XYZ file of C-alpha atoms in Angstrom:
510
model
C 73.397 178.560 126.294
C 69.811 179.103 125.106
C 69.491 181.497 122.189
C 67.637 184.728 122.963
C 64.106 184.933 121.573
C 63.244 187.397 118.815
C 59.920 189.090 119.523
C 57.630 191.039 117.266
C 56.562 194.142 119.244
C 53.604 196.470 118.716
C 54.995 200.041 118.807
C 51.510 201.414 119.507
C 51.504 199.692 122.910
C 55.072 198.567 123.504
C 53.809 195.036 124.108
C 55.184 191.866 122.479
C 52.974 190.371 119.754
C 54.615 187.003 119.179
C 57.952 185.265 119.241
C 59.133 185.081 115.655
C 62.502 183.359 115.945
C 65.583 183.090 118.112
C 68.785 185.033 117.579
C 71.078 183.320 115.112
C 74.229 181.724 116.455
C 77.617 182.067 114.795
C 77.225 178.523 113.469
C 73.853 179.390 111.936
C 75.279 182.505 110.295
C 78.100 180.389 108.911
C 75.659 177.842 107.481
C 73.545 180.567 105.870
C 76.562 182.206 104.257
C 78.002 178.936 103.017
C 74.664 177.848 101.569
C 74.307 181.207 99.846
C 77.796 180.892 98.417
C 76.981 177.419 97.089
C 74.005 178.885 95.204
C 76.086 181.483 93.357
C 76.826 179.243 90.379
C 73.117 178.852 89.655
C 72.669 182.655 89.793
C 75.097 183.002 86.878
C 72.107 182.314 84.601
C 70.865 185.825 83.750
C 67.462 184.661 82.571
C 66.922 182.780 85.843
C 67.908 185.892 87.811
C 65.395 188.003 85.940
C 62.745 185.330 86.486
C 63.534 185.285 90.222
C 63.115 189.057 90.527
C 59.806 189.063 88.663
C 58.513 186.066 90.609
C 59.431 187.810 93.874
C 57.454 190.872 92.796
C 54.473 188.752 91.802
C 54.442 186.800 95.066
C 54.714 189.961 97.150
C 51.803 191.469 95.233
C 49.747 188.309 95.744
C 50.492 188.387 99.481
C 49.829 192.118 99.769
C 47.206 191.931 102.516
C 49.141 189.751 104.994
C 52.414 191.568 104.261
C 50.881 194.987 104.951
C 49.005 193.711 107.990
C 52.144 192.301 109.600
C 54.315 195.294 108.660
C 51.781 197.730 110.097
C 51.465 195.738 113.311
C 55.243 195.952 113.795
C 55.915 199.531 112.621
C 52.674 201.556 113.015
C 53.412 203.107 109.625
C 49.819 202.597 108.515
C 48.232 200.680 105.612
C 48.271 203.650 103.230
C 51.979 204.298 103.603
C 52.824 200.587 103.510
C 50.668 199.962 100.425
C 52.734 202.581 98.617
C 55.962 201.123 99.946
C 55.016 197.636 98.766
C 54.204 198.985 95.300
C 57.584 200.703 95.241
C 59.283 197.475 96.341
C 57.714 195.303 93.655
C 58.322 197.960 90.986
C 61.963 198.013 92.043
C 62.265 194.246 91.741
C 60.778 194.335 88.238
C 63.001 197.264 87.276
C 66.105 195.275 88.184
C 64.800 192.323 86.167
C 64.703 194.698 83.201
C 68.263 195.795 84.009
C 69.387 192.165 83.906
C 67.631 191.526 80.591
C 69.029 194.667 78.961
C 72.608 193.867 79.977
C 74.363 197.226 79.745
C 75.252 196.990 83.466
C 77.899 194.437 82.417
C 79.768 197.306 80.691
C 81.171 195.060 77.962
C 84.175 196.595 76.192
C 86.214 194.992 73.428
C 89.420 196.468 71.990
C 90.808 194.397 69.128
C 94.519 193.843 68.753
C 96.221 196.691 66.921
C 99.902 196.226 66.100
C 100.007 199.667 64.486
C 99.694 201.501 67.781
C 102.670 202.666 69.795
C 102.975 200.684 71.921
C 100.905 197.930 70.246
C 97.558 196.883 71.719
C 96.811 193.238 72.478
C 93.234 191.951 72.210
C 91.450 193.137 75.396
C 87.934 192.179 76.492
C 86.384 193.568 79.672
C 83.127 193.072 81.552
C 81.860 192.964 85.115
C 81.314 189.928 87.299
C 79.513 189.500 90.660
C 81.509 189.916 93.858
C 79.919 187.033 95.752
C 77.723 186.777 98.829
C 76.327 190.157 99.927
C 75.357 190.913 103.524
C 72.330 193.229 103.716
C 71.384 195.061 106.913
C 67.676 195.873 106.935
C 66.484 199.397 107.749
C 64.114 200.200 110.595
C 62.060 202.830 108.760
C 61.345 200.907 105.543
C 60.286 197.350 106.416
C 59.873 196.516 102.729
C 61.720 198.903 100.386
C 64.994 198.915 102.356
C 64.770 195.565 104.089
C 64.520 191.889 103.098
C 62.902 192.433 99.651
C 64.334 195.928 99.240
C 66.776 197.670 96.957
C 70.003 196.174 98.298
C 68.635 192.649 97.958
C 67.132 193.300 94.521
C 70.260 194.931 93.107
C 72.557 192.266 94.566
C 70.485 189.454 93.096
C 70.416 191.316 89.778
C 74.197 191.413 89.860
C 74.313 187.653 90.450
C 75.143 187.836 94.162
C 73.354 185.673 96.757
C 72.126 187.627 99.784
C 72.084 187.039 103.518
C 69.923 189.642 105.257
C 70.347 190.630 108.868
C 66.736 191.344 109.840
C 65.920 194.516 111.742
C 64.607 193.844 115.268
C 61.705 196.267 114.734
C 60.020 194.060 112.130
C 61.227 190.447 112.394
C 57.875 188.911 111.425
C 57.774 191.013 108.264
C 61.325 189.894 107.518
C 60.458 186.214 107.886
C 57.333 186.515 105.753
C 59.159 188.355 102.971
C 62.089 185.943 103.087
C 59.695 183.031 102.665
C 58.212 184.699 99.586
C 61.640 185.430 98.078
C 62.821 181.884 98.669
C 59.622 180.598 97.063
C 60.320 182.888 94.101
C 63.790 181.383 93.761
C 62.324 177.897 93.592
C 59.768 179.047 91.031
C 62.656 180.367 88.895
C 64.525 177.071 89.175
C 67.132 178.434 91.566
C 68.216 177.237 95.021
C 66.187 178.847 97.808
C 69.437 179.676 99.590
C 70.088 182.580 97.218
C 68.254 184.524 99.958
C 68.560 183.882 103.693
C 67.736 185.804 106.885
C 69.540 185.896 110.227
C 68.507 187.635 113.463
C 70.293 189.360 116.325
C 72.987 191.950 117.013
C 75.771 189.381 117.334
C 74.669 187.758 114.075
C 75.099 191.101 112.329
C 78.639 191.459 113.642
C 79.475 187.879 112.714
C 78.028 188.362 109.242
C 80.216 191.316 108.263
C 83.291 189.401 109.409
C 82.522 186.119 107.658
C 85.352 185.341 105.224
C 82.949 184.304 102.453
C 80.933 187.539 102.561
C 82.188 189.732 99.717
C 80.343 193.033 100.285
C 77.752 194.636 102.540
C 74.880 197.088 102.265
C 73.563 198.965 105.303
C 70.863 201.519 106.063
C 70.708 202.843 109.618
C 72.382 205.046 112.195
C 75.768 206.728 112.019
C 76.926 204.878 115.132
C 75.870 201.397 114.008
C 76.890 201.892 110.391
C 80.296 203.274 111.275
C 81.009 200.316 113.560
C 80.194 197.856 110.785
C 82.091 199.947 108.219
C 85.180 199.845 110.422
C 84.745 196.094 110.926
C 84.517 195.559 107.159
C 87.713 197.540 106.644
C 89.554 195.777 109.483
C 89.029 192.264 108.103
C 92.119 190.381 106.887
C 90.560 190.868 103.446
C 88.587 194.133 103.575
C 85.291 194.265 101.695
C 83.218 197.074 100.175
C 80.719 198.464 102.686
C 77.953 200.547 101.160
C 76.349 202.229 104.144
C 73.684 204.910 104.433
C 74.214 206.417 107.874
C 72.605 209.801 108.463
C 71.532 212.999 106.742
C 70.333 216.483 107.728
C 69.007 217.289 104.222
C 69.395 221.087 104.344
C 66.948 223.492 102.705
C 67.669 227.103 101.708
C 64.724 229.466 101.230
C 65.680 232.722 99.526
C 64.118 236.054 100.423
C 62.505 236.144 96.986
C 60.954 232.701 97.391
C 59.628 233.583 100.839
C 58.108 236.793 99.507
C 56.360 234.982 96.643
C 54.992 231.856 98.370
C 55.581 231.826 102.123
C 52.386 229.908 102.878
C 53.126 227.230 100.298
C 56.682 226.762 101.547
C 55.630 226.502 105.200
C 52.888 224.010 104.438
C 55.132 221.942 102.181
C 57.864 221.833 104.799
C 55.395 220.652 107.439
C 54.187 217.834 105.212
C 57.691 216.719 104.291
C 59.212 216.796 107.786
C 56.315 214.827 109.332
C 55.973 212.210 106.596
C 56.291 208.811 108.253
C 56.517 210.620 111.623
C 59.736 212.300 110.476
C 61.437 208.933 110.083
C 62.430 209.263 106.427
C 66.156 209.362 105.733
C 65.428 212.323 103.438
C 63.472 214.393 105.997
C 64.362 218.105 105.729
C 65.941 218.521 109.157
C 67.550 221.943 108.746
C 66.083 224.946 106.961
C 67.651 228.369 106.335
C 64.911 231.032 106.272
C 65.486 234.797 105.962
C 65.144 236.985 109.052
C 62.518 239.214 107.478
C 58.791 239.798 107.316
C 58.552 237.269 104.464
C 60.560 234.760 106.482
C 58.227 235.310 109.432
C 55.335 234.331 107.177
C 57.091 231.055 106.320
C 57.470 230.313 110.035
C 53.831 231.244 110.707
C 52.653 228.939 107.930
C 54.820 226.107 109.266
C 53.437 226.657 112.771
C 49.849 226.567 111.553
C 50.372 223.431 109.464
C 52.153 221.543 112.247
C 49.503 222.654 114.737
C 47.002 220.554 112.814
C 49.206 217.433 112.965
C 48.002 214.665 115.250
C 50.436 212.925 117.644
C 52.045 209.903 116.034
C 53.721 206.620 116.917
C 57.406 206.102 116.128
C 58.914 202.809 115.041
C 59.812 201.729 118.557
C 60.009 203.107 122.073
C 63.802 203.338 121.995
C 63.609 205.713 119.034
C 60.821 207.624 120.735
C 62.984 208.129 123.822
C 65.951 209.231 121.701
C 63.723 211.729 119.889
C 62.303 213.181 123.105
C 65.756 213.476 124.677
C 67.249 214.894 121.491
C 64.748 217.702 121.053
C 64.890 218.541 124.775
C 68.695 218.889 124.632
C 68.492 221.094 121.550
C 65.695 223.256 122.956
C 67.789 224.077 126.044
C 70.558 225.692 123.993
C 70.855 229.484 124.368
C 68.762 231.559 121.927
C 66.884 228.480 120.669
C 63.121 228.968 120.610
C 60.289 226.468 120.121
C 57.330 228.139 118.373
C 55.729 224.688 118.393
C 57.320 222.344 120.896
C 58.219 218.866 119.615
C 58.493 215.966 122.010
C 56.430 213.462 123.948
C 52.735 213.223 123.195
C 50.919 210.462 125.034
C 52.550 207.434 126.604
C 53.397 205.941 123.200
C 53.242 208.977 120.886
C 55.195 212.085 119.925
C 54.240 215.596 118.856
C 55.721 217.249 115.789
C 57.325 220.660 116.144
C 60.325 222.781 115.251
C 63.098 224.877 116.738
C 64.364 228.278 115.614
C 67.822 229.759 116.056
C 69.737 232.743 114.645
C 71.895 231.403 111.833
C 74.833 233.514 113.024
C 75.172 231.209 116.057
C 75.921 228.298 113.708
C 78.818 229.917 111.862
C 81.471 229.043 114.475
C 82.351 226.249 116.879
C 80.175 225.990 119.937
C 77.297 224.166 121.601
C 74.919 225.031 118.749
C 76.764 222.565 116.506
C 74.332 219.997 117.912
C 71.672 221.605 115.708
C 73.678 220.492 112.667
C 73.250 216.821 113.586
C 70.292 214.695 112.503
C 67.487 214.225 115.041
C 65.381 211.262 113.934
C 61.689 212.075 114.213
C 59.160 214.831 113.424
C 61.306 217.900 114.112
C 63.240 220.392 112.034
C 65.548 223.307 112.831
C 64.741 226.677 111.248
C 67.840 228.878 111.172
C 67.032 232.554 110.521
C 69.700 234.291 108.450
C 70.289 238.021 108.158
C 72.717 238.074 105.224
C 73.827 235.973 102.279
C 77.176 235.606 104.033
C 75.399 233.848 106.924
C 73.992 231.312 104.457
C 77.395 230.656 102.925
C 79.048 230.335 106.330
C 76.464 227.881 107.661
C 76.496 225.740 104.516
C 80.261 225.533 104.824
C 79.873 223.833 108.205
C 77.382 221.160 107.186
C 78.332 217.472 106.904
C 77.559 215.363 103.834
C 73.905 214.740 103.020
C 71.646 212.644 100.837
C 69.789 215.721 99.594
C 69.947 219.505 99.533
C 67.035 221.707 98.521
C 66.790 225.267 97.215
C 63.602 227.343 97.075
C 63.857 230.230 94.625
C 61.748 233.088 93.330
C 60.538 232.968 89.733
C 63.210 235.478 88.717
C 65.970 233.499 90.472
C 64.817 230.325 88.743
C 65.333 232.094 85.423
C 68.937 232.909 86.253
C 68.543 236.326 87.830
C 69.929 236.718 91.340
C 71.816 234.237 93.498
C 70.088 231.072 92.311
C 73.061 229.693 90.382
C 75.524 230.629 93.118
C 73.428 228.942 95.807
C 73.019 225.836 93.674
C 76.804 225.691 93.339
C 77.166 225.979 97.130
C 74.715 223.141 97.738
C 76.105 220.737 95.128
C 79.200 219.639 97.136
C 76.969 218.805 100.111
C 74.661 216.134 98.698
C 73.980 213.450 96.131
C 70.609 214.855 95.027
C 69.885 218.564 94.611
C 66.269 219.742 94.449
C 64.843 223.077 93.378
C 61.388 224.176 94.569
C 60.433 220.769 95.912
C 60.803 218.540 98.980
C 63.237 215.645 99.362
C 60.985 213.010 100.950
C 60.202 210.618 98.138
C 62.953 208.960 96.105
C 61.833 207.910 92.634
C 63.103 204.503 91.497
C 64.401 205.757 88.164
C 67.495 205.106 86.045
C 68.916 208.595 86.707
C 68.265 208.512 90.453
C 71.095 208.913 92.938
C 70.478 208.097 96.590
C 73.755 208.680 98.357
C 76.054 211.507 99.283
C 79.279 212.554 101.019
C 80.006 211.012 104.406
C 78.194 210.561 106.782
C 75.250 210.324 104.379
C 76.908 207.286 102.827
C 80.247 205.494 103.054
C 80.732 205.232 99.287
C 79.965 207.234 96.174
C 77.432 204.668 94.932
C 73.640 204.902 94.930
C 71.272 202.501 96.677
C 68.289 203.475 94.491
C 67.989 203.324 90.707
C 69.435 201.127 88.008
C 73.076 201.920 88.762
C 72.723 200.495 92.298
C 73.664 197.137 90.748
C 77.209 198.432 90.174
C 77.978 198.150 93.903
C 78.055 194.361 93.715
C 80.229 193.946 90.607
C 83.901 194.149 89.744
C 85.535 194.474 86.323
C 87.804 191.826 84.813
C 89.724 191.986 81.527
C 90.780 189.011 79.380
C 93.892 189.645 77.300
C 94.755 187.656 74.166
C 92.403 184.886 75.260
C 91.453 182.206 72.712
C 87.862 182.529 71.507
C 86.967 179.049 72.742
C 87.862 180.048 76.303
C 86.067 183.391 76.479
C 82.852 183.795 78.464
C 79.850 184.216 76.134
C 79.464 187.857 77.185
C 82.771 188.613 75.448
C 82.386 186.430 72.345
C 83.111 188.134 69.048
C 79.689 187.403 67.515
C 77.839 188.672 70.612
C 75.527 185.642 70.966
C 73.766 187.171 73.992
C 72.907 190.369 72.146
C 74.480 192.633 74.758
C 75.110 196.357 74.405
C 78.862 196.844 74.235
C 81.610 199.212 73.181
C 83.830 197.779 70.447
C 87.034 199.603 69.521
C 85.657 202.667 71.257
C 82.293 202.687 69.470
C 78.981 201.922 71.117
C 77.254 198.880 69.633
C 73.626 198.362 70.658
C 72.000 195.297 69.053
């Protein structure tokens, strides 16, 4: 049987650009995984890993123009957005190189033998080791930062895990170009090129998660696709960790006080956030609680005006465009739902941004309006108008898990007067990142960042952004009463690698 071709498609026209590859067969997936596994021993060298990550960043920067050109041709995200995404991607690679050099991610702990304890302690030495080959599933909406050279790949390599990436069909040429650069970076660092590999095709993705040598997986995509892979990972004879980002509504609560103080600012800010990247950010604010009051009306009027000035845009592919158009049409037909600015189809290849409004009281019980509490991918948000604080509490109690939750407060509420603290406490169980007086689109690559949340936002409690993302690809191991000559150097008594560690309960930073 002839393998199906993999085409690069222009979302602005729907026409194929070029054939990039053919879909990977099961045998090809097997070869890629086995070659990656064979490279793991070389990745044990921390200095080589750091060199690989920095070389990858340098090569991506050097190839900026062709990378952005190809990514834009396949995604229609635009050079400005993609230039920022590339900068984020290379900064992330360099940040993980710094994580490798610093070494605290190994979480070295040494407890010396103590016969005086009851019961006595033996000598115990603990650190973390890489899991093995990681399968990474590239995201549609971030062809760089959450795809072949993105955070899952960078953090897995930092942990010492080779990576096999299942390319996203929306940007296969970008995937191949970036994979070539990463493999070149591996060679420059003195490592086997097979520490990074790419496969194509739906069947290849299914085969990959079931391969017995794959030790963990990272996924960014839809609830349906992610849940299927999550279930497959759990159903293996030897289940593996599956770190999936599936879907998020990213609720926003605007208090009466905040609306009264800065309605225009809130409406304009919401419009900018919900249309960023044509509403295709995983952190898009897709559900907003606004008071049913004159001040709340001003927020809605400001949002309407701001969105009215938004030009039609192109989504990542025509399948997503169709799902967006159908999704907003189905929601708009629900009883008591209004469309002050109708979202949906623009031209033949474009969409219009807009929003829906609904009385919040209709969302406090089971019924057809529950659809409004599900993510709709694209430039649309739902504005739920609440009459009482009890409505807010009731609606929040019905929301699924999210990546983010946002609270807009008055100046007095921000200082502790009013319901600010209570609302913050209500939002905290819903999401992994809580914002006050801001907008969730934009995820800083910082050590304290957390990009994750309760299901279905993610399938684990880990983050996919920030320094601690490396922890997903590690497992702890303890050596008990092990002769010094047999210990790994990370656990040697004289600390020859100069690692931060905790010795007999006390932090020791060289």
